[in-house]
mmCIF file with all atom_site columns, C-alpha atoms in Angstrom:
data_model
loop_
_atom_site.group_PDB
_atom_site.id
_atom_site.type_symbol
_atom_site.label_atom_id
_atom_site.label_alt_id
_atom_site.label_comp_id
_atom_site.label_asym_id
_atom_site.label_entity_id
_atom_site.label_seq_id
_atom_site.pdbx_PDB_ins_code
_atom_site.Cartn_x
_atom_site.Cartn_y
_atom_site.Cartn_z
_atom_site.occupancy
_atom_site.B_iso_or_equiv
_atom_site.pdbx_formal_charge
_atom_site.auth_seq_id
_atom_site.auth_comp_id
_atom_site.auth_asym_id
_atom_site.auth_atom_id
_atom_site.pdbx_PDB_model_num
ATOM 1   C CA . UNK A 1 1   ? -13.593 12.653  3.001   1.00 60.00 ? 930  UNK A CA 1
ATOM 2   C CA . UNK A 1 2   ? -10.812 10.471  4.725   1.00 72.00 ? 931  UNK A CA 1
ATOM 3   C CA . UNK A 1 3   ? -11.364 6.872   5.191   1.00 90.00 ? 932  UNK A CA 1
ATOM 4   C CA . UNK A 1 4   ? -9.611  4.252   7.422   1.00 96.00 ? 933  UNK A CA 1
ATOM 5   C CA . UNK A 1 5   ? -9.202  0.635   6.465   1.00 96.00 ? 934  UNK A CA 1
ATOM 6   C CA . UNK A 1 6   ? -8.356  -1.868  9.211   1.00 97.00 ? 935  UNK A CA 1
ATOM 7   C CA . UNK A 1 7   ? -6.537  -4.837  7.953   1.00 97.00 ? 936  UNK A CA 1
ATOM 8   C CA . UNK A 1 8   ? -5.674  -7.902  10.012  1.00 98.00 ? 937  UNK A CA 1
ATOM 9   C CA . UNK A 1 9   ? -2.038  -8.737  9.020   1.00 97.00 ? 938  UNK A CA 1
ATOM 10  C CA . UNK A 1 10  ? 0.281   -11.559 9.992   1.00 96.00 ? 939  UNK A CA 1
ATOM 11  C CA . UNK A 1 11  ? 3.471   -9.508  10.305  1.00 90.00 ? 940  UNK A CA 1
ATOM 12  C CA . UNK A 1 12  ? 6.655   -11.047 9.080   1.00 88.00 ? 941  UNK A CA 1
ATOM 13  C CA . UNK A 1 13  ? 6.428   -9.389  5.551   1.00 91.00 ? 942  UNK A CA 1
ATOM 14  C CA . UNK A 1 14  ? 2.765   -10.057 5.126   1.00 94.00 ? 943  UNK A CA 1
ATOM 15  C CA . UNK A 1 15  ? 1.246   -8.350  1.945   1.00 96.00 ? 944  UNK A CA 1
ATOM 16  C CA . UNK A 1 16  ? -2.273  -7.253  1.191   1.00 97.00 ? 945  UNK A CA 1
ATOM 17  C CA . UNK A 1 17  ? -3.651  -5.982  -2.146  1.00 98.00 ? 946  UNK A CA 1
ATOM 18  C CA . UNK A 1 18  ? -5.721  -2.845  -1.338  1.00 98.00 ? 947  UNK A CA 1
ATOM 19  C CA . UNK A 1 19  ? -6.428  -1.864  -4.943  1.00 98.00 ? 948  UNK A CA 1
ATOM 20  C CA . UNK A 1 20  ? -10.116 -2.881  -4.762  1.00 97.00 ? 949  UNK A CA 1
ATOM 21  C CA . UNK A 1 21  ? -10.710 -0.820  -1.578  1.00 97.00 ? 950  UNK A CA 1
ATOM 22  C CA . UNK A 1 22  ? -9.011  2.241   -2.995  1.00 97.00 ? 951  UNK A CA 1
ATOM 23  C CA . UNK A 1 23  ? -10.986 2.087   -6.249  1.00 96.00 ? 952  UNK A CA 1
ATOM 24  C CA . UNK A 1 24  ? -14.370 1.480   -4.312  1.00 96.00 ? 953  UNK A CA 1
ATOM 25  C CA . UNK A 1 25  ? -13.413 4.612   -2.209  1.00 95.00 ? 954  UNK A CA 1
ATOM 26  C CA . UNK A 1 26  ? -12.829 6.684   -5.339  1.00 95.00 ? 955  UNK A CA 1
ATOM 27  C CA . UNK A 1 27  ? -16.232 5.539   -6.797  1.00 95.00 ? 956  UNK A CA 1
ATOM 28  C CA . UNK A 1 28  ? -18.195 6.025   -3.570  1.00 93.00 ? 957  UNK A CA 1
ATOM 29  C CA . UNK A 1 29  ? -16.767 9.589   -3.281  1.00 93.00 ? 958  UNK A CA 1
ATOM 30  C CA . UNK A 1 30  ? -17.299 10.332  -6.892  1.00 95.00 ? 959  UNK A CA 1
ATOM 31  C CA . UNK A 1 31  ? -13.658 11.200  -7.432  1.00 96.00 ? 960  UNK A CA 1
ATOM 32  C CA . UNK A 1 32  ? -13.297 12.004  -11.138 1.00 97.00 ? 961  UNK A CA 1
ATOM 33  C CA . UNK A 1 33  ? -9.981  13.719  -11.466 1.00 98.00 ? 962  UNK A CA 1
ATOM 34  C CA . UNK A 1 34  ? -7.509  14.102  -8.699  1.00 98.00 ? 963  UNK A CA 1
ATOM 35  C CA . UNK A 1 35  ? -5.270  12.009  -6.446  1.00 98.00 ? 964  UNK A CA 1
ATOM 36  C CA . UNK A 1 36  ? -5.806  9.591   -3.624  1.00 98.00 ? 965  UNK A CA 1
ATOM 37  C CA . UNK A 1 37  ? -3.222  9.637   -0.945  1.00 98.00 ? 966  UNK A CA 1
ATOM 38  C CA . UNK A 1 38  ? -2.693  6.305   1.006   1.00 98.00 ? 967  UNK A CA 1
ATOM 39  C CA . UNK A 1 39  ? -0.735  6.342   4.208   1.00 98.00 ? 968  UNK A CA 1
ATOM 40  C CA . UNK A 1 40  ? -0.154  4.696   7.560   1.00 97.00 ? 969  UNK A CA 1
ATOM 41  C CA . UNK A 1 41  ? 1.219   6.048   10.812  1.00 95.00 ? 970  UNK A CA 1
ATOM 42  C CA . UNK A 1 42  ? 2.643   2.662   11.665  1.00 97.00 ? 971  UNK A CA 1
ATOM 43  C CA . UNK A 1 43  ? 6.466   2.926   11.330  1.00 97.00 ? 972  UNK A CA 1
ATOM 44  C CA . UNK A 1 44  ? 6.691   -0.533  9.823   1.00 98.00 ? 973  UNK A CA 1
ATOM 45  C CA . UNK A 1 45  ? 3.842   -0.481  7.330   1.00 98.00 ? 974  UNK A CA 1
ATOM 46  C CA . UNK A 1 46  ? 4.896   0.412   3.769   1.00 98.00 ? 975  UNK A CA 1
ATOM 47  C CA . UNK A 1 47  ? 3.251   0.702   0.328   1.00 98.00 ? 976  UNK A CA 1
ATOM 48  C CA . UNK A 1 48  ? 4.349   -0.457  -3.077  1.00 96.00 ? 977  UNK A CA 1
ATOM 49  C CA . UNK A 1 49  ? 2.882   -0.855  -6.543  1.00 96.00 ? 978  UNK A CA 1
ATOM 50  C CA . UNK A 1 50  ? 3.625   -4.259  -7.932  1.00 95.00 ? 979  UNK A CA 1
ATOM 51  C CA . UNK A 1 51  ? 2.107   -7.099  -9.728  1.00 95.00 ? 980  UNK A CA 1
ATOM 52  C CA . UNK A 1 52  ? 0.382   -9.114  -7.028  1.00 95.00 ? 981  UNK A CA 1
ATOM 53  C CA . UNK A 1 53  ? 2.030   -12.297 -8.029  1.00 95.00 ? 982  UNK A CA 1
ATOM 54  C CA . UNK A 1 54  ? 3.368   -14.772 -5.398  1.00 93.00 ? 983  UNK A CA 1
ATOM 55  C CA . UNK A 1 55  ? 6.696   -15.372 -7.082  1.00 96.00 ? 984  UNK A CA 1
ATOM 56  C CA . UNK A 1 56  ? 7.316   -11.566 -7.700  1.00 96.00 ? 985  UNK A CA 1
ATOM 57  C CA . UNK A 1 57  ? 6.470   -10.793 -4.104  1.00 94.00 ? 986  UNK A CA 1
ATOM 58  C CA . UNK A 1 58  ? 8.740   -13.474 -2.876  1.00 93.00 ? 987  UNK A CA 1
ATOM 59  C CA . UNK A 1 59  ? 11.564  -12.002 -4.981  1.00 95.00 ? 988  UNK A CA 1
ATOM 60  C CA . UNK A 1 60  ? 10.788  -8.521  -3.647  1.00 94.00 ? 989  UNK A CA 1
ATOM 61  C CA . UNK A 1 61  ? 11.027  -9.765  0.024   1.00 91.00 ? 990  UNK A CA 1
ATOM 62  C CA . UNK A 1 62  ? 14.377  -11.465 -0.769  1.00 92.00 ? 991  UNK A CA 1
ATOM 63  C CA . UNK A 1 63  ? 15.719  -8.227  -2.352  1.00 93.00 ? 992  UNK A CA 1
ATOM 64  C CA . UNK A 1 64  ? 14.763  -6.287  0.870   1.00 90.00 ? 993  UNK A CA 1
ATOM 65  C CA . UNK A 1 65  ? 16.654  -8.893  2.870   1.00 88.00 ? 994  UNK A CA 1
ATOM 66  C CA . UNK A 1 66  ? 19.682  -8.592  0.664   1.00 92.00 ? 995  UNK A CA 1
ATOM 67  C CA . UNK A 1 67  ? 19.718  -4.738  0.826   1.00 90.00 ? 996  UNK A CA 1
ATOM 68  C CA . UNK A 1 68  ? 18.988  -4.328  4.568   1.00 89.00 ? 997  UNK A CA 1
ATOM 69  C CA . UNK A 1 69  ? 19.414  -7.729  6.194   1.00 87.00 ? 998  UNK A CA 1
ATOM 70  C CA . UNK A 1 70  ? 17.224  -8.244  9.319   1.00 89.00 ? 999  UNK A CA 1
ATOM 71  C CA . UNK A 1 71  ? 16.808  -4.635  10.250  1.00 93.00 ? 1000 UNK A CA 1
ATOM 72  C CA . UNK A 1 72  ? 13.131  -3.954  9.729   1.00 95.00 ? 1001 UNK A CA 1
ATOM 73  C CA . UNK A 1 73  ? 13.486  -0.161  10.355  1.00 95.00 ? 1002 UNK A CA 1
ATOM 74  C CA . UNK A 1 74  ? 16.267  0.100   7.825   1.00 94.00 ? 1003 UNK A CA 1
ATOM 75  C CA . UNK A 1 75  ? 13.911  -1.672  5.285   1.00 94.00 ? 1004 UNK A CA 1
ATOM 76  C CA . UNK A 1 76  ? 11.091  0.674   6.241   1.00 96.00 ? 1005 UNK A CA 1
ATOM 77  C CA . UNK A 1 77  ? 13.405  3.642   5.746   1.00 95.00 ? 1006 UNK A CA 1
ATOM 78  C CA . UNK A 1 78  ? 13.939  2.810   2.035   1.00 94.00 ? 1007 UNK A CA 1
ATOM 79  C CA . UNK A 1 79  ? 10.227  2.284   1.272   1.00 95.00 ? 1008 UNK A CA 1
ATOM 80  C CA . UNK A 1 80  ? 7.497   4.855   1.413   1.00 95.00 ? 1009 UNK A CA 1
ATOM 81  C CA . UNK A 1 81  ? 4.982   5.348   4.221   1.00 96.00 ? 1010 UNK A CA 1
ATOM 82  C CA . UNK A 1 82  ? 2.543   6.633   1.763   1.00 98.00 ? 1011 UNK A CA 1
ATOM 83  C CA . UNK A 1 83  ? 1.668   6.338   -1.901  1.00 98.00 ? 1012 UNK A CA 1
ATOM 84  C CA . UNK A 1 84  ? -0.194  8.775   -4.262  1.00 98.00 ? 1013 UNK A CA 1
ATOM 85  C CA . UNK A 1 85  ? -2.379  7.326   -6.973  1.00 98.00 ? 1014 UNK A CA 1
ATOM 86  C CA . UNK A 1 86  ? -3.790  9.512   -9.803  1.00 98.00 ? 1015 UNK A CA 1
ATOM 87  C CA . UNK A 1 87  ? -7.426  9.279   -10.544 1.00 98.00 ? 1016 UNK A CA 1
ATOM 88  C CA . UNK A 1 88  ? -8.396  10.184  -14.218 1.00 97.00 ? 1017 UNK A CA 1
ATOM 89  C CA . UNK A 1 89  ? -12.118 10.119  -15.328 1.00 96.00 ? 1018 UNK A CA 1
ATOM 90  C CA . UNK A 1 90  ? -13.034 8.262   -12.273 1.00 96.00 ? 1019 UNK A CA 1
ATOM 91  C CA . UNK A 1 91  ? -10.496 5.432   -12.621 1.00 96.00 ? 1020 UNK A CA 1
ATOM 92  C CA . UNK A 1 92  ? -7.245  4.754   -10.797 1.00 98.00 ? 1021 UNK A CA 1
ATOM 93  C CA . UNK A 1 93  ? -4.389  5.369   -13.115 1.00 98.00 ? 1022 UNK A CA 1
ATOM 94  C CA . UNK A 1 94  ? -2.423  2.138   -12.753 1.00 97.00 ? 1023 UNK A CA 1
ATOM 95  C CA . UNK A 1 95  ? -0.517  0.057   -15.191 1.00 94.00 ? 1024 UNK A CA 1
ATOM 96  C CA . UNK A 1 96  ? -2.168  -3.186  -16.450 1.00 93.00 ? 1025 UNK A CA 1
ATOM 97  C CA . UNK A 1 97  ? -0.294  -5.326  -13.851 1.00 94.00 ? 1026 UNK A CA 1
ATOM 98  C CA . UNK A 1 98  ? -0.053  -2.894  -11.091 1.00 96.00 ? 1027 UNK A CA 1
ATOM 99  C CA . UNK A 1 99  ? -1.690  -3.274  -7.792  1.00 97.00 ? 1028 UNK A CA 1
ATOM 100 C CA . UNK A 1 100 ? -1.468  -1.119  -4.637  1.00 98.00 ? 1029 UNK A CA 1
ATOM 101 C CA . UNK A 1 101 ? 0.064   -3.266  -1.975  1.00 97.00 ? 1030 UNK A CA 1
ATOM 102 C CA . UNK A 1 102 ? 0.525   -2.901  1.789   1.00 97.00 ? 1031 UNK A CA 1
ATOM 103 C CA . UNK A 1 103 ? 3.755   -4.462  3.090   1.00 97.00 ? 1032 UNK A CA 1
ATOM 104 C CA . UNK A 1 104 ? 3.868   -5.252  6.905   1.00 97.00 ? 1033 UNK A CA 1
ATOM 105 C CA . UNK A 1 105 ? 7.345   -5.244  8.202   1.00 96.00 ? 1034 UNK A CA 1
ATOM 106 C CA . UNK A 1 106 ? 6.177   -5.810  11.897  1.00 96.00 ? 1035 UNK A CA 1
ATOM 107 C CA . UNK A 1 107 ? 7.349   -8.946  13.638  1.00 94.00 ? 1036 UNK A CA 1
ATOM 108 C CA . UNK A 1 108 ? 3.945   -9.719  15.136  1.00 95.00 ? 1037 UNK A CA 1
ATOM 109 C CA . UNK A 1 109 ? 0.514   -10.009 13.681  1.00 97.00 ? 1038 UNK A CA 1
ATOM 110 C CA . UNK A 1 110 ? -1.965  -7.255  14.360  1.00 98.00 ? 1039 UNK A CA 1
ATOM 111 C CA . UNK A 1 111 ? -4.602  -4.989  12.887  1.00 98.00 ? 1040 UNK A CA 1
ATOM 112 C CA . UNK A 1 112 ? -2.921  -2.208  10.743  1.00 98.00 ? 1041 UNK A CA 1
ATOM 113 C CA . UNK A 1 113 ? -4.723  1.048   9.995   1.00 97.00 ? 1042 UNK A CA 1
ATOM 114 C CA . UNK A 1 114 ? -4.489  2.318   6.514   1.00 98.00 ? 1043 UNK A CA 1
ATOM 115 C CA . UNK A 1 115 ? -5.761  5.859   5.824   1.00 97.00 ? 1044 UNK A CA 1
ATOM 116 C CA . UNK A 1 116 ? -6.633  7.375   2.470   1.00 95.00 ? 1045 UNK A CA 1
ATOM 117 C CA . UNK A 1 117 ? -7.858  10.794  1.379   1.00 96.00 ? 1046 UNK A CA 1
ATOM 118 C CA . UNK A 1 118 ? -8.964  11.955  -1.988  1.00 96.00 ? 1047 UNK A CA 1
ATOM 119 C CA . UNK A 1 119 ? -7.949  15.500  -3.384  1.00 95.00 ? 1048 UNK A CA 1
ATOM 120 C CA . UNK A 1 120 ? -9.860  16.496  -6.457  1.00 94.00 ? 1049 UNK A CA 1
ATOM 121 C CA . UNK A 1 121 ? -8.904  19.134  -9.037  1.00 89.00 ? 1050 UNK A CA 1
#
């Protein structure tokens, strides 16, 4: 069953940790073994797995600026519009310090729609 999460975001490289929401979705849908696909149709919303630490996130944003300057669409082109998370024995298969993070490259604030879908095997 697909799910849509609406997140109010500030734009300007705002980040949001959705790990808890994805884990909750897996439990509520009794996903034991499979994958969860997370995606957004917004051309400037991207996903990363990273330790949700303020300094590390700031370094990541600086790196994006060094690579692609001010061009938001170029930055979006080197990041993924979706992410696939394995689920094993009912748990998200993430590293100890890994969180699923939404990165908003839009200039303006707004509500971003994040979709996720479980595929079991």
